Short mmCIF file of C-alpha atoms and ligand atoms in Angstrom, two decimals:
data_model
loop_
_atom_site.label_atom_id
_atom_site.label_comp_id
_atom_site.label_asym_id
_atom_site.label_seq_id
_atom_site.Cartn_x
_atom_site.Cartn_y
_atom_site.Cartn_z
CA MET A 1 3.90 112.85 34.51
CA GLN A 2 1.69 109.76 34.35
CA ILE A 3 1.83 107.04 36.96
CA TYR A 4 0.85 103.41 36.37
CA LYS A 5 0.63 100.30 38.45
CA VAL A 6 2.74 97.57 36.79
CA GLY A 7 3.90 94.00 37.08
CA GLY A 8 2.74 91.64 39.78
CA ALA A 9 0.04 93.89 41.20
CA VAL A 10 -1.80 94.09 37.87
CA ARG A 11 -1.31 90.40 37.16
CA ASP A 12 -2.51 89.22 40.56
CA ARG A 13 -5.55 91.52 40.58
CA LEU A 14 -6.63 90.05 37.23
CA LEU A 15 -6.05 86.55 38.60
CA GLY A 16 -8.09 87.37 41.69
CA ARG A 17 -5.10 86.77 43.95
CA PRO A 18 -4.17 88.96 46.92
CA VAL A 19 -1.82 91.79 45.98
CA THR A 20 0.99 92.26 48.48
CA ASP A 21 3.42 94.76 47.05
CA ILE A 22 2.74 97.28 44.34
CA ASP A 23 5.29 98.43 41.78
CA TRP A 24 4.73 101.70 39.94
CA VAL A 25 6.16 103.12 36.75
CA VAL A 26 6.38 106.84 36.06
CA VAL A 27 6.25 108.12 32.48
CA GLY A 28 7.26 111.63 31.42
CA ALA A 29 9.21 112.64 34.51
CA THR A 30 12.80 113.48 35.35
CA THR A 31 14.79 112.54 38.42
CA GLU A 32 14.72 116.20 39.49
CA GLU A 33 10.92 116.31 39.37
CA MET A 34 10.70 113.14 41.48
CA LEU A 35 13.09 114.50 44.08
CA ALA A 36 11.16 117.79 44.15
CA LYS A 37 8.01 115.81 45.01
CA GLY A 38 9.77 114.25 47.99
CA PHE A 39 10.52 110.81 46.49
CA ARG A 40 13.65 109.21 47.90
CA PRO A 41 16.15 107.70 45.44
CA VAL A 42 16.89 103.98 45.96
CA GLY A 43 20.30 103.78 44.36
CA ALA A 44 22.79 106.21 42.95
CA ASP A 45 22.52 105.32 39.27
CA PHE A 46 19.22 103.50 39.19
CA PRO A 47 16.05 105.48 38.33
CA VAL A 48 13.97 103.99 41.16
CA PHE A 49 12.43 105.96 44.02
CA LEU A 50 10.48 105.29 47.19
CA HIS A 51 7.23 107.12 47.79
CA PRO A 52 7.65 109.59 50.66
CA LYS A 53 4.62 108.14 52.52
CA SER A 54 3.76 104.61 51.32
CA GLY A 55 7.38 103.55 50.76
CA GLU A 56 6.31 101.78 47.55
CA GLU A 57 8.67 101.61 44.58
CA TYR A 58 8.30 104.07 41.73
CA ALA A 59 10.56 103.51 38.73
CA LEU A 60 11.06 105.94 35.90
CA ALA A 61 10.13 104.35 32.57
CA ARG A 62 13.35 103.05 31.08
CA THR A 63 14.86 101.02 28.32
CA GLU A 64 17.71 98.56 28.82
CA ARG A 65 20.56 97.40 26.70
CA LYS A 66 22.82 94.49 27.39
CA SER A 67 26.46 95.44 27.56
CA GLY A 68 28.14 92.50 29.24
CA ARG A 69 27.71 89.29 31.19
CA GLY A 70 25.46 88.96 34.20
CA TYR A 71 23.24 91.54 35.79
CA GLY A 72 25.85 94.22 36.08
CA GLY A 73 26.08 94.04 32.32
CA PHE A 74 23.09 96.27 31.63
CA THR A 75 22.94 99.92 30.65
CA PHE A 76 19.76 101.75 31.52
CA HIS A 77 18.28 104.65 29.70
CA ALA A 78 15.63 106.60 31.59
CA SER A 79 14.24 109.85 30.25
CA PRO A 80 10.86 111.57 30.01
CA GLU A 81 10.67 110.47 26.36
CA VAL A 82 10.60 106.73 27.15
CA THR A 83 7.06 105.49 26.58
CA LEU A 84 5.07 103.03 28.65
CA GLU A 85 5.22 100.46 25.82
CA GLU A 86 9.00 100.79 25.65
CA ASP A 87 9.25 100.20 29.37
CA LEU A 88 6.93 97.18 29.28
CA ILE A 89 8.79 95.41 26.48
CA ARG A 90 11.93 94.97 28.61
CA ARG A 91 9.98 92.87 31.14
CA ASP A 92 10.20 89.11 31.43
CA LEU A 93 6.73 87.66 30.90
CA THR A 94 3.68 88.96 29.07
CA ILE A 95 1.58 88.54 32.22
CA ASN A 96 4.10 90.76 34.02
CA ALA A 97 4.12 93.39 31.26
CA MET A 98 0.74 95.02 31.81
CA ALA A 99 0.10 98.44 33.29
CA GLU A 100 -2.96 100.05 34.80
CA ASP A 101 -3.82 103.71 35.42
CA ASP A 102 -5.79 105.00 38.40
CA GLN A 103 -9.06 104.30 36.55
CA GLN A 104 -8.04 100.63 36.11
CA ASN A 105 -7.59 101.16 32.36
CA LEU A 106 -5.29 98.41 31.18
CA THR A 107 -2.31 98.93 28.87
CA ASP A 108 -1.46 95.50 27.50
CA PRO A 109 0.58 95.79 24.30
CA TYR A 110 2.08 92.29 24.58
CA HIS A 111 -1.15 90.39 25.24
CA GLY A 112 -0.66 89.51 28.86
CA GLN A 113 -4.40 89.15 29.36
CA ARG A 114 -4.64 86.65 26.54
CA ASP A 115 -1.84 84.61 28.15
CA LEU A 116 -3.49 84.85 31.57
CA GLU A 117 -6.58 83.28 30.06
CA ALA A 118 -4.51 80.68 28.19
CA ARG A 119 -2.60 80.00 31.44
CA LEU A 120 0.72 80.54 29.68
CA LEU A 121 4.00 81.91 30.97
CA ARG A 122 5.35 83.49 27.82
CA HIS A 123 8.32 85.81 27.28
CA VAL A 124 7.67 89.33 26.01
CA SER A 125 10.47 89.61 23.46
CA PRO A 126 13.66 87.89 22.31
CA ALA A 127 15.52 90.20 24.72
CA PHE A 128 14.35 87.68 27.34
CA THR A 129 17.71 85.95 26.98
CA GLU A 130 19.61 89.05 28.14
CA ASP A 131 19.14 88.22 31.82
CA PRO A 132 19.73 84.62 32.92
CA LEU A 133 17.87 85.23 36.19
CA ARG A 134 14.69 85.04 34.13
CA VAL A 135 15.16 81.26 33.86
CA LEU A 136 14.80 81.05 37.63
CA ARG A 137 11.98 83.59 37.71
CA VAL A 138 9.90 81.73 35.16
CA ALA A 139 10.43 78.43 36.98
CA ARG A 140 9.37 80.18 40.20
CA PHE A 141 6.20 81.58 38.62
CA ALA A 142 5.49 78.10 37.25
CA ALA A 143 5.72 76.74 40.82
CA ARG A 144 3.42 79.47 42.10
CA TYR A 145 0.74 79.25 39.43
CA ALA A 146 0.83 75.51 38.64
CA GLY A 147 -2.26 75.10 40.80
CA LEU A 148 -4.12 77.49 38.49
CA GLY A 149 -3.10 75.44 35.47
CA PHE A 150 -0.23 77.59 34.19
CA THR A 151 2.57 76.10 32.11
CA VAL A 152 5.62 77.53 30.39
CA ALA A 153 5.04 78.31 26.70
CA PRO A 154 7.17 76.01 24.51
CA GLU A 155 8.88 78.99 22.82
CA THR A 156 9.82 80.38 26.21
CA LEU A 157 11.12 77.02 27.38
CA ALA A 158 13.26 76.96 24.24
CA LEU A 159 14.81 80.33 25.16
CA MET A 160 15.38 79.07 28.70
CA ARG A 161 17.16 76.06 27.25
CA GLN A 162 19.27 78.34 25.07
CA LEU A 163 20.24 80.40 28.13
CA SER A 164 21.07 77.27 30.10
CA GLU A 165 23.32 75.96 27.36
CA SER A 166 25.03 79.29 26.73
CA GLY A 167 26.94 79.35 30.03
CA GLU A 168 25.16 82.56 31.04
CA LEU A 169 23.63 80.96 34.14
CA GLU A 170 27.11 80.74 35.62
CA ALA A 171 27.27 84.53 35.59
CA LEU A 172 24.50 84.78 38.19
CA THR A 173 25.63 85.76 41.65
CA ALA A 174 24.91 83.42 44.57
CA GLU A 175 22.77 86.13 46.19
CA ARG A 176 20.46 86.65 43.23
CA SER A 177 20.08 82.92 42.63
CA TRP A 178 19.42 82.12 46.27
CA LYS A 179 16.72 84.76 46.52
CA GLU A 180 14.84 83.12 43.67
CA ILE A 181 15.46 79.59 44.97
CA ALA A 182 14.27 80.48 48.46
CA ARG A 183 11.13 82.15 47.17
CA ALA A 184 10.45 79.27 44.77
CA LEU A 185 10.81 76.66 47.50
CA MET A 186 8.20 78.53 49.55
CA GLU A 187 5.63 78.45 46.73
CA ASP A 188 2.66 76.05 46.74
CA GLN A 189 4.29 73.60 44.32
CA PRO A 190 8.05 73.91 44.71
CA GLN A 191 8.57 70.60 42.92
CA VAL A 192 7.39 72.34 39.73
CA PHE A 193 10.28 74.79 40.09
CA ILE A 194 12.78 71.91 40.02
CA GLN A 195 10.91 70.18 37.23
CA VAL A 196 10.92 73.25 34.99
CA LEU A 197 14.60 73.86 35.68
CA ARG A 198 15.28 70.28 34.72
CA GLU A 199 13.22 70.48 31.55
CA CYS A 200 15.19 73.45 30.25
CA GLY A 201 18.59 72.08 31.23
CA ALA A 202 19.18 74.66 33.96
CA LEU A 203 19.14 72.13 36.79
CA LYS A 204 22.16 70.40 35.31
CA VAL A 205 24.04 73.71 35.43
CA LEU A 206 22.79 75.06 38.78
CA MET A 207 22.48 71.86 40.80
CA PRO A 208 24.03 68.95 38.88
CA GLU A 209 23.91 66.99 42.14
CA VAL A 210 20.09 67.10 42.11
CA ASP A 211 19.87 66.57 38.35
CA ALA A 212 21.95 63.39 38.73
CA LEU A 213 19.24 61.77 40.87
CA PHE A 214 16.93 61.31 37.91
CA GLY A 215 17.31 57.86 36.47
CA VAL A 216 18.83 56.44 39.65
CA PRO A 217 16.71 53.51 40.92
CA GLN A 218 15.94 52.64 44.53
CA PRO A 219 14.55 49.33 45.87
CA GLU A 220 10.89 49.08 44.91
CA ALA A 221 9.92 47.53 48.23
CA HIS A 222 10.69 50.77 50.08
CA HIS A 223 10.26 53.15 47.17
CA PRO A 224 7.38 52.20 44.88
CA GLU A 225 8.21 55.26 42.74
CA ILE A 226 11.71 53.74 42.21
CA ASP A 227 13.38 56.83 40.66
CA THR A 228 15.35 58.93 43.16
CA GLY A 229 14.64 62.19 41.31
CA VAL A 230 10.91 61.50 41.28
CA HIS A 231 11.13 60.70 44.99
CA THR A 232 12.91 63.98 45.69
CA LEU A 233 10.17 65.93 43.90
CA SER A 234 7.51 64.11 45.95
CA VAL A 235 9.29 64.89 49.20
CA LEU A 236 9.34 68.55 48.26
CA GLU A 237 5.67 68.38 47.34
CA GLN A 238 4.86 66.86 50.73
CA ALA A 239 6.89 69.54 52.48
CA ALA A 240 4.81 72.24 50.77
CA GLN A 241 1.52 70.48 51.50
CA HIS A 242 2.52 70.30 55.15
CA LYS A 243 3.50 74.00 55.12
CA GLN A 244 7.07 73.30 56.20
CA PRO A 245 9.51 76.21 56.59
CA LEU A 246 12.33 76.97 54.15
CA THR A 247 14.94 75.11 56.22
CA VAL A 248 12.96 71.87 55.97
CA ARG A 249 12.23 72.32 52.26
CA TRP A 250 15.90 72.93 51.50
CA ALA A 251 16.88 69.84 53.49
CA CYS A 252 14.23 67.80 51.66
CA LEU A 253 15.66 68.81 48.30
CA LEU A 254 19.19 67.77 49.24
CA HIS A 255 18.68 64.80 51.57
CA ASP A 256 19.44 62.02 49.08
CA LEU A 257 22.24 63.56 47.01
CA GLY A 258 24.54 60.69 47.97
CA LYS A 259 22.40 58.31 45.91
CA GLY A 260 23.66 60.03 42.79
CA LEU A 261 27.17 58.78 43.59
CA THR A 262 26.32 55.06 43.90
CA PRO A 263 28.15 52.95 41.31
CA GLU A 264 25.64 51.38 38.93
CA GLU A 265 26.71 47.85 39.94
CA GLU A 266 25.31 48.53 43.40
CA TRP A 267 21.90 49.77 42.22
CA PRO A 268 19.21 49.77 43.49
CA ARG A 269 20.93 49.71 46.87
CA HIS A 270 22.70 52.80 48.17
CA ILE A 271 25.10 51.78 50.87
CA ALA A 272 26.20 54.67 53.09
CA HIS A 273 24.58 57.24 50.78
CA GLU A 274 23.90 59.40 53.84
CA HIS A 275 27.56 59.95 54.54
CA LYS A 276 28.67 60.05 50.91
CA GLY A 277 26.16 62.80 50.18
CA LEU A 278 27.59 65.23 52.73
CA LYS A 279 30.26 66.68 50.48
CA LEU A 280 27.67 67.27 47.76
CA ILE A 281 25.26 68.95 50.17
CA LYS A 282 28.10 71.15 51.36
CA ALA A 283 28.97 72.10 47.79
CA VAL A 284 25.39 73.09 46.94
CA ASN A 285 25.03 74.96 50.24
CA GLU A 286 28.14 76.99 49.52
CA ARG A 287 27.42 77.55 45.85
CA PHE A 288 24.29 79.52 46.74
CA LYS A 289 25.51 80.85 50.08
CA ALA A 290 22.39 79.43 51.69
CA PRO A 291 21.68 80.89 55.14
CA LYS A 292 23.34 79.10 58.04
CA ASP A 293 20.17 77.46 59.38
CA CYS A 294 19.39 76.01 55.93
CA GLN A 295 22.96 74.74 55.50
CA GLU A 296 23.05 73.12 58.92
CA LEU A 297 19.72 71.38 58.66
CA ALA A 298 20.46 70.06 55.16
CA LEU A 299 23.71 68.48 56.39
CA LEU A 300 22.12 66.99 59.50
CA VAL A 301 19.14 65.60 57.58
CA GLY A 302 21.49 64.22 54.93
CA GLU A 303 23.54 62.41 57.54
CA TYR A 304 20.79 61.19 59.87
CA HIS A 305 17.53 60.72 57.96
CA THR A 306 17.87 56.95 57.95
CA HIS A 307 18.33 57.06 61.73
CA GLY A 308 15.04 58.94 61.86
CA HIS A 309 13.25 56.23 59.90
CA ARG A 310 14.76 53.50 62.08
CA ALA A 311 14.13 55.39 65.30
CA LEU A 312 12.12 52.63 66.96
CA GLU A 313 14.89 50.08 66.39
CA LEU A 314 17.80 52.24 67.51
CA LYS A 315 19.79 51.19 70.56
CA PRO A 316 19.58 53.72 73.42
CA SER A 317 23.25 54.55 72.87
CA THR A 318 22.66 55.32 69.18
CA LEU A 319 19.60 57.36 70.07
CA LEU A 320 21.73 59.32 72.52
CA GLU A 321 24.39 59.98 69.87
CA LEU A 322 21.68 61.24 67.55
CA LEU A 323 20.32 63.63 70.16
CA GLN A 324 23.83 64.82 71.00
CA SER A 325 24.61 65.45 67.33
CA PHE A 326 21.61 67.74 67.18
CA ASP A 327 22.44 69.41 70.47
CA VAL A 328 18.79 68.87 71.19
CA TYR A 329 19.18 70.38 74.68
CA ARG A 330 19.98 73.83 73.35
CA ARG A 331 18.46 73.53 69.87
CA PRO A 332 15.04 71.82 70.30
CA GLN A 333 13.58 73.59 67.26
CA ARG A 334 16.26 72.24 64.93
CA PHE A 335 15.47 68.69 66.05
CA GLU A 336 11.77 69.31 65.33
CA GLU A 337 12.74 70.40 61.82
CA PHE A 338 14.81 67.23 61.41
CA ILE A 339 11.82 65.12 62.42
CA ALA A 340 9.64 67.03 59.95
CA ALA A 341 12.10 66.44 57.12
CA CYS A 342 12.25 62.70 57.92
CA GLU A 343 8.48 62.54 57.91
CA MET A 344 8.29 64.32 54.54
CA ASP A 345 10.88 61.87 53.20
CA ALA A 346 8.73 58.94 54.33
CA ARG A 347 5.57 60.48 52.87
CA GLY A 348 7.23 61.39 49.61
CA ARG A 349 6.86 57.86 48.36
CA LYS A 350 4.30 56.74 45.82
CA GLY A 351 1.17 55.44 47.52
CA LEU A 352 2.56 55.96 51.02
CA GLU A 353 1.72 59.66 51.38
CA GLN A 354 -0.95 59.01 54.00
CA ARG A 355 0.87 56.37 56.02
CA SER A 356 1.41 57.37 59.64
CA TYR A 357 4.92 58.09 60.86
CA PRO A 358 5.14 56.93 64.49
CA GLN A 359 8.88 57.66 64.45
CA ALA A 360 8.06 61.35 64.85
CA ASP A 361 6.45 61.08 68.27
CA TYR A 362 8.94 58.45 69.34
CA LEU A 363 11.83 60.82 68.60
CA ARG A 364 10.09 63.69 70.38
CA GLY A 365 9.59 61.46 73.41
CA ALA A 366 13.26 60.45 73.36
CA ALA A 367 14.33 64.08 73.25
CA THR A 368 12.07 64.86 76.20
CA ALA A 369 13.46 61.92 78.17
CA ALA A 370 17.07 62.94 77.56
CA ARG A 371 16.32 66.55 78.31
CA SER A 372 14.65 65.68 81.61
CA VAL A 373 17.99 64.71 83.17
CA ALA A 374 18.72 67.36 85.79
CA VAL A 375 22.25 68.65 86.19
CA GLN A 376 21.87 70.07 89.71
CA PRO A 377 21.90 66.72 91.60
CA LEU A 378 25.10 65.78 89.75
CA LEU A 379 26.73 69.06 90.71
CA GLU A 380 25.71 68.43 94.31
CA LYS A 381 27.40 65.02 94.13
CA GLY A 382 30.60 66.92 93.31
CA PHE A 383 31.00 66.20 89.59
CA LYS A 384 32.76 68.89 87.58
CA GLY A 385 34.53 69.44 84.24
CA PRO A 386 34.74 66.49 81.87
CA GLU A 387 33.53 64.13 84.60
CA LEU A 388 30.34 66.10 84.91
CA GLY A 389 29.87 65.75 81.15
CA GLU A 390 30.32 62.00 81.39
CA ALA A 391 27.92 61.76 84.32
CA ILE A 392 25.24 63.69 82.45
CA LYS A 393 25.67 61.39 79.46
CA ARG A 394 25.32 58.31 81.67
CA GLU A 395 22.11 59.65 83.18
CA ARG A 396 20.71 60.50 79.77
CA LEU A 397 21.50 57.00 78.55
CA LYS A 398 19.69 55.58 81.57
CA ALA A 399 16.70 57.80 80.83
CA LEU A 400 16.66 56.63 77.20
CA LYS A 401 16.85 52.97 78.23
CA ALA A 402 13.86 53.46 80.50
CA TYR A 403 12.06 55.35 77.71
CA LYS A 404 12.66 52.57 75.19
CA GLU A 405 11.43 49.90 77.57
CA GLN A 406 8.23 51.75 78.35
CA ALA A 407 7.52 52.84 74.76
P1 ATP B 501 6.03 88.99 42.85
O1 ATP B 501 4.59 88.67 43.08
O2 ATP B 501 6.90 87.80 43.02
O3 ATP B 501 6.51 90.24 43.52
P2 ATP B 501 6.39 90.53 40.48
O4 ATP B 501 5.97 90.21 39.06
O5 ATP B 501 5.79 91.73 41.11
O6 ATP B 501 6.09 89.22 41.28
P3 ATP B 501 8.95 91.69 41.03
O7 ATP B 501 10.24 90.98 41.22
O8 ATP B 501 8.33 92.43 42.14
O9 ATP B 501 7.96 90.58 40.47
O10 ATP B 501 9.17 92.64 39.77
C1 ATP B 501 8.17 93.55 39.33
C2 ATP B 501 8.11 93.53 37.82
O11 ATP B 501 9.37 93.91 37.28
C3 ATP B 501 7.81 92.19 37.20
O12 ATP B 501 6.42 91.93 37.12
C4 ATP B 501 8.44 92.31 35.84
O13 ATP B 501 7.61 93.05 34.98
C5 ATP B 501 9.67 93.15 36.12
N1 ATP B 501 10.88 92.37 36.40
C6 ATP B 501 11.44 92.09 37.59
N2 ATP B 501 12.58 91.41 37.47
C7 ATP B 501 12.78 91.24 36.16
C8 ATP B 501 13.80 90.63 35.36
N3 ATP B 501 14.85 90.03 35.92
N4 ATP B 501 13.68 90.69 34.02
C9 ATP B 501 12.62 91.29 33.45
N5 ATP B 501 11.63 91.87 34.12
C10 ATP B 501 11.70 91.86 35.46
MG1 MG B 502 6.33 92.63 42.94
#
């Protein structure tokens, strides 16, 4: 049997990027031989094994044939006769379809190296359209390598458009889509992911609520970039530049969905867009089964981001309601993430990226003031049950009044 390094490890070594996980392909072996060498099978009917020591993935060279919709709709054929070239041709991009032996000899039948130099994300073969997940993968790689100057080859974008229009994207499971979305949002330029999806028509299918923001104007005085879609991309870009976690990036993407519902007669104003957007945020959250912390933050940021921006003008009672809504006493981290999302929103405006955001520290100070109210003295005064709750609220309000006066 011959063993080769394949996929991302080869690509990233040639790009001079750190290699994190290594995928291997094994040519000329049978399942029985692998098991005899101590490899552990990953799945029952999938020719992939884990190395007994390193735990890295070793896949038997295989060919694939599409036999139905979605990912389940593939039949695999793995046998010792399948060649390296046959295995590589089923892969998504030319830069992902190179293999390397232990002497670093490259096998590159589909010109991945040429495309690395040309900075092109190009499909290997027309079979690209057999798996709709590749639309998301290519957009994710575009987000990752945009900084190196990579773009999607026009022919590949055309296939992505064909896939988007064919209805195949709907066959993707929430789990597979979310995995790609989450990884893409954590790349250096997540806005490129959304942009590429939009260019090929996939955004309209996957997240029509986000797609609808393009072409929707906002008041120029607050939003020099005017377009709500362009603003959303900038907010995401800011979130990545400020190394925000996934929760914040997800909330940034969805914070303004309500603006897509404003009747044109009301443009460029968006009255109550915060509240109107909630049902859309909920729908997107559920469509991809986003993790609970992402779902929660997106809804809270959607509802309260304008409060964040107006923090310094809020009445103490409104400030208190805001802090209560976030349960800032038990969930301080979530409130920090809210503040971060608001700040990214403010910075994601053309020409205002560097403007300071004093609201952030003001909100932190308010949370500290409200949290400093001690419960013990109230218990000692004999308050209990709902009355205790009311007493705590009164004290917190007092603390916030004092905070506002001194700030
Ligand atoms: P990453 O750095 O994100 O891990 P990767 O290229 O290693 O990138 P993996 O998801 O680890 O991506 O997959 C390993 C290889 O398997 C890819 O390089 C590609 O050749 C192939 N591959 C994975 N998923 C697909 C797919 N859906 N369609 C075609 N080829 C795929
Ligand atoms: Mg990999």
